[in-house]
Structure formats: C-alpha cells, structure tokens
XYZ file of C-alpha atoms in Angstrom:
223
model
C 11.043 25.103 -14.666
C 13.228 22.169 -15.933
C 12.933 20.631 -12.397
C 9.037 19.818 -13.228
C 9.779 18.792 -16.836
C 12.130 15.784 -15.630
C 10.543 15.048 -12.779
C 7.070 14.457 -14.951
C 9.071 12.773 -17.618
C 10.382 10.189 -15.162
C 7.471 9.556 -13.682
C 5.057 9.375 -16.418
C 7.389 7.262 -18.441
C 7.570 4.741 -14.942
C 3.565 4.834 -15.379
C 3.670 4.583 -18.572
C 6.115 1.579 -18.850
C 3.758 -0.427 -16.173
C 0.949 -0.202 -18.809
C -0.993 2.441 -16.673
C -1.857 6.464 -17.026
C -1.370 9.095 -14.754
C -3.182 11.482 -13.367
C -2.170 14.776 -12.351
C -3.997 15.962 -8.704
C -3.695 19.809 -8.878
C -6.283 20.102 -6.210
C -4.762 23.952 -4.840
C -2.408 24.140 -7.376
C -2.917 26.921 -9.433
C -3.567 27.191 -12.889
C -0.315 28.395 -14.489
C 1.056 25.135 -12.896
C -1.243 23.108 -14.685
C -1.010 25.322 -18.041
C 3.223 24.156 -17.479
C 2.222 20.254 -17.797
C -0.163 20.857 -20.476
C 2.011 21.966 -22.314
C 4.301 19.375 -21.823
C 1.924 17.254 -23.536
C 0.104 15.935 -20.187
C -3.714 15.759 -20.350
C -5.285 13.645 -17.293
C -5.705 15.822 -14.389
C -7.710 14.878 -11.038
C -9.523 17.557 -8.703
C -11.704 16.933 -5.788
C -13.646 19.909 -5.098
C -16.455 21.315 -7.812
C -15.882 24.999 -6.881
C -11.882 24.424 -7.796
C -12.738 22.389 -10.695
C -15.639 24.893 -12.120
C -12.982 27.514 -11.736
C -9.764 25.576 -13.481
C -11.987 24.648 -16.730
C -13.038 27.574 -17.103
C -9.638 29.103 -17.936
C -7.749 25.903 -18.877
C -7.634 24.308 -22.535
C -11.107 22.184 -23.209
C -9.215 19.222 -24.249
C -8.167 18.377 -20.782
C -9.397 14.706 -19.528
C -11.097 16.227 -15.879
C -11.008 12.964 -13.572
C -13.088 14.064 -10.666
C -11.733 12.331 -7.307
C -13.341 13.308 -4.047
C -16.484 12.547 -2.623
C -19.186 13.714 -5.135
C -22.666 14.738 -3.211
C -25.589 14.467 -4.958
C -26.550 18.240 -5.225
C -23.339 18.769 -7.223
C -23.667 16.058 -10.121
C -25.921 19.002 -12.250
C -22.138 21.208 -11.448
C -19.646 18.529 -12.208
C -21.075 16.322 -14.983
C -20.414 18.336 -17.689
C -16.500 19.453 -16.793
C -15.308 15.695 -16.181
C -14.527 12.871 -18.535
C -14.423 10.323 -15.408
C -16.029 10.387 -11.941
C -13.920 7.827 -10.104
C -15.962 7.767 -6.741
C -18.776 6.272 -7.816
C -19.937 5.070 -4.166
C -23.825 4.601 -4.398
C -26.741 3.948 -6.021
C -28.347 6.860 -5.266
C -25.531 8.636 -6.596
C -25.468 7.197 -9.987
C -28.868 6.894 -10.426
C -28.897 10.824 -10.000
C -26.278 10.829 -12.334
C -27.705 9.116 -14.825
C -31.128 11.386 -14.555
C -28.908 15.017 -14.953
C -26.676 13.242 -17.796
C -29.540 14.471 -20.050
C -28.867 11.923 -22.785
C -25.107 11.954 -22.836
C -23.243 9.680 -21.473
C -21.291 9.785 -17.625
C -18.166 7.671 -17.016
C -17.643 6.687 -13.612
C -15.510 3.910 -11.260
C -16.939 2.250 -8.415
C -15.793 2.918 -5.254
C -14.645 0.444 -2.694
C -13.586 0.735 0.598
C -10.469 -1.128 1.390
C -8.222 0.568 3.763
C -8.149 0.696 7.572
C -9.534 3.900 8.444
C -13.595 4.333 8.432
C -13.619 7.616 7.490
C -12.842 6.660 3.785
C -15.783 6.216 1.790
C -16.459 3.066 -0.793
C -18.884 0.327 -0.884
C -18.141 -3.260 0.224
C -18.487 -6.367 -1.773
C -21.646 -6.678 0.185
C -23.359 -3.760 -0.426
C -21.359 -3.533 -4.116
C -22.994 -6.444 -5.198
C -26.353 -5.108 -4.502
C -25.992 -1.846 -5.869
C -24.832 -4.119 -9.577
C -27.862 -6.567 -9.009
C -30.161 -3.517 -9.035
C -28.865 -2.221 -11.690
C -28.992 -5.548 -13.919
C -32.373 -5.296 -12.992
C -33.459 -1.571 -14.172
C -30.337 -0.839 -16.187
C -28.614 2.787 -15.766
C -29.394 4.601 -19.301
C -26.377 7.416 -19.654
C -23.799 5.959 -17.018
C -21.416 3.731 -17.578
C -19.588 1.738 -15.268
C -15.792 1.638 -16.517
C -14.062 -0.465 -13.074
C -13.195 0.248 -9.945
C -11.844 2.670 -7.603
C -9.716 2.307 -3.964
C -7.471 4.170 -1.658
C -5.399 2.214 0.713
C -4.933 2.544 4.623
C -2.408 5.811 5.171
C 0.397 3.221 6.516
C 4.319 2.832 6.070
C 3.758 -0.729 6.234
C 3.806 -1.673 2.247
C 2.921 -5.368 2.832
C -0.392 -3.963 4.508
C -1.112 -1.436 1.430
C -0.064 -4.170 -1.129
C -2.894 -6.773 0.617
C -5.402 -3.897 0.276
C -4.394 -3.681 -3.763
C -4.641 -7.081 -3.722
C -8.040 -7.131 -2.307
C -9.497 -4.095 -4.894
C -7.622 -6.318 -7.895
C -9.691 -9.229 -6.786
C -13.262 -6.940 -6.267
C -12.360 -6.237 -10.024
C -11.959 -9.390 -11.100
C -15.118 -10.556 -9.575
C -17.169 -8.054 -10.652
C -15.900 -8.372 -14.056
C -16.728 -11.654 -14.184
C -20.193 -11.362 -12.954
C -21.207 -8.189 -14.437
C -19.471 -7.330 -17.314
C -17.674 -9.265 -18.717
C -18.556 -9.243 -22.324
C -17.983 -5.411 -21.629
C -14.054 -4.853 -22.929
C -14.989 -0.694 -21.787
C -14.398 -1.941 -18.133
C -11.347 -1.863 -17.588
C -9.974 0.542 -15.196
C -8.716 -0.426 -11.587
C -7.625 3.245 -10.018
C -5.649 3.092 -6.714
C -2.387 4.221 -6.056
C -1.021 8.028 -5.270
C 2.240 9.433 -4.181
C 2.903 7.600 -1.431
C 2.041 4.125 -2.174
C 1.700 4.149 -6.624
C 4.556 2.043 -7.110
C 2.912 -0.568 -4.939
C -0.357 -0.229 -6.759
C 1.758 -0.038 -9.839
C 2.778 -4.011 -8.828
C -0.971 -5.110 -7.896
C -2.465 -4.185 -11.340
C -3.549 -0.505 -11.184
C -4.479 1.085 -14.416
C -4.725 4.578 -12.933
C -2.370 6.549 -10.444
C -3.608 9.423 -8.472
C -0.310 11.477 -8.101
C -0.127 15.147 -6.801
C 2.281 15.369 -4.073
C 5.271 13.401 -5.399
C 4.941 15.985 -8.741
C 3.924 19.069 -7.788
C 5.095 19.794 -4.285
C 3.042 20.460 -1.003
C -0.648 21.848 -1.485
C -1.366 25.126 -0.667
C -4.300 25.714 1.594
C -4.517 29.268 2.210
C-alpha cells in the first residue's frame, strides 16, 4: 500500500524533525495493518483497551514499544503490565501504588496524567491534587514505578489558540514538577499531548510524544 508508506514517512519524519516520537494508535485497526508499519521500520504503537492489546501482542513481533493510552482501572494493571513499555495515564495514587505492588520486582514506566482541556469527562489530576499524589510519594517512595513526565489531551476545539494555551499549561505542569520533584532525574523527560487533530500544535508547545491514529491510518472501525 504505497499510500501508507508515504503518508508515515512524511509524518514521522515531521515528528521526527521537531525532536519528538510518534506513536501509532491502532486501537480497531487490525493486525495486518500494524504488521505493514512494522515493517516499515515503525515500533511505538498506542492502544487503549487491554482485551485489544492482550490480543495484538499476542500475534505481533515482541519487540514492539506497547504505549498503553486509555484509562487504566485498577483490576487490569495484573493484564496490562507485562505487554506495555509505557502507561501514559498515570492518573492516581491508588493506581500506581497498585502498580507498583503487581510489577513484581520489575520495573513499570508510566506518565502522569493531567487534566487540561474543557470537557470534565477527561480524566487527569490537577496541579492540586498532582502535587499531593508526588508529596506522598517523596514520602514512601514507589519501589518498581517510575515516573518518566507527563501526560494531557486538549479540549476537542477548532479554536487552535485555545488548544495551544492548554499545551502551554501541561508544558508548564512539567516544568514545575520537574523542578520540584525530579530534577536531578534526566529519565523524566517525556511531555505526551498531541494527536491527529491538534499534534502540530503540541508539536510547537514542546511535546515529546504524539498520539496519532486517525490522520495515519484512516477512520476506526467499530463493528
């Protein structure tokens, strides 16, 4: 399909060239469609749903990077931690600290979470309740997880001054909390926000990681 192949040249280069990495969303897309960009050379892909993810791994290559998107709930962590080489909706304590007990000595690389857009039915913590969630752990320190930056999505809005403020704000969370919390840590690093419609804005406001399905691969399928 020499339609995919350029498109995912382009755009990967555009990432690329920006000093951030892409990651595929395949979330419905089927397999063979992933198998097509793997072998292009692309290894970051993104799902959202554990059942869908459990069932991609298992017949996909084993040196795919898994970036786990969606909302995680606690009573999948056991499922998901060992399929994913980044969580980035790290949006509790509770959450990592059951992480950290079902990492079983290895170690769990996750984003926080932050809510910056409009709409309330996005999850994310705020700097509020962010900053407690990092002054309890400073206090009994997480033992397998490790906090690698910060993760946002940005109000569903044409208005690109709006979703560029909301970058804006999620750049300067990151800065904040890297200069409070770790910042003799050079591991975090990462600032995720940005996906199909809105990436090139994100691209401008600092993102490290883009969340791009749409743009690439076409409408989802969910039949």
């Amino acid at each position: 399909m020499p339609k995919l192949s350029d498109d995912y040249s382009t755009l990967s280069r555009e990432v690329a060239a920006a000093g951030a990495r892409l990651v595929v969303v395949t979330k419905t897309h089927p397999v063979e469609l992933i198998q097509e960009l793997y072998d292009l050379g692309h290894r970051d892909f993104g799902e959202n749903r554990v059942a869908e993810l459990e069932e991609k791994h298992a017949r996909l290559p084993k040196d795919i990077n898994w970036h786990f998107i969606g909302h995680l709930q606690r009573n999948k962590v056991k499922n998901v931690l060992p399929l994913v080489s980044l969580i980035h909706s790290g949006d509790s304590l509770r959450l990592l600290r059951e992480m950290d007990k079902r990492a079983d000595d290895s170690r769990v690389d996750v984003l926080l979470q932050y809510h910056i857009a409009e709409e309330k039915s996005k999850y994310g913590l705020t700097p509020e309740s962010g900053r407690e969630l990092l002054e309890s752990i400073r206090k009994e320190p997480l033992e397998n997880v490790r906090i690698l930056g910060v993760m946002g999505m940005a109000t569903y809005t044409d208005d690109k001054e709006q979703v560029a403020q909301e970058f804006r704000t999620l750049h300067e969370i990151y800065s904040s909390v890297k200069a409070e919390y770790f910042e003799e840590e050079p591991t975090f690093s990462e600032i995720s926000m940005g996906m199909s419609g809105d990436y090139e804005v994100a691209l401008q406001q600092g993102s490290t990681l883009v969340r791009i399905g749409s743009l690439l691969l076409g409408k989802r399928n969910y039949d």
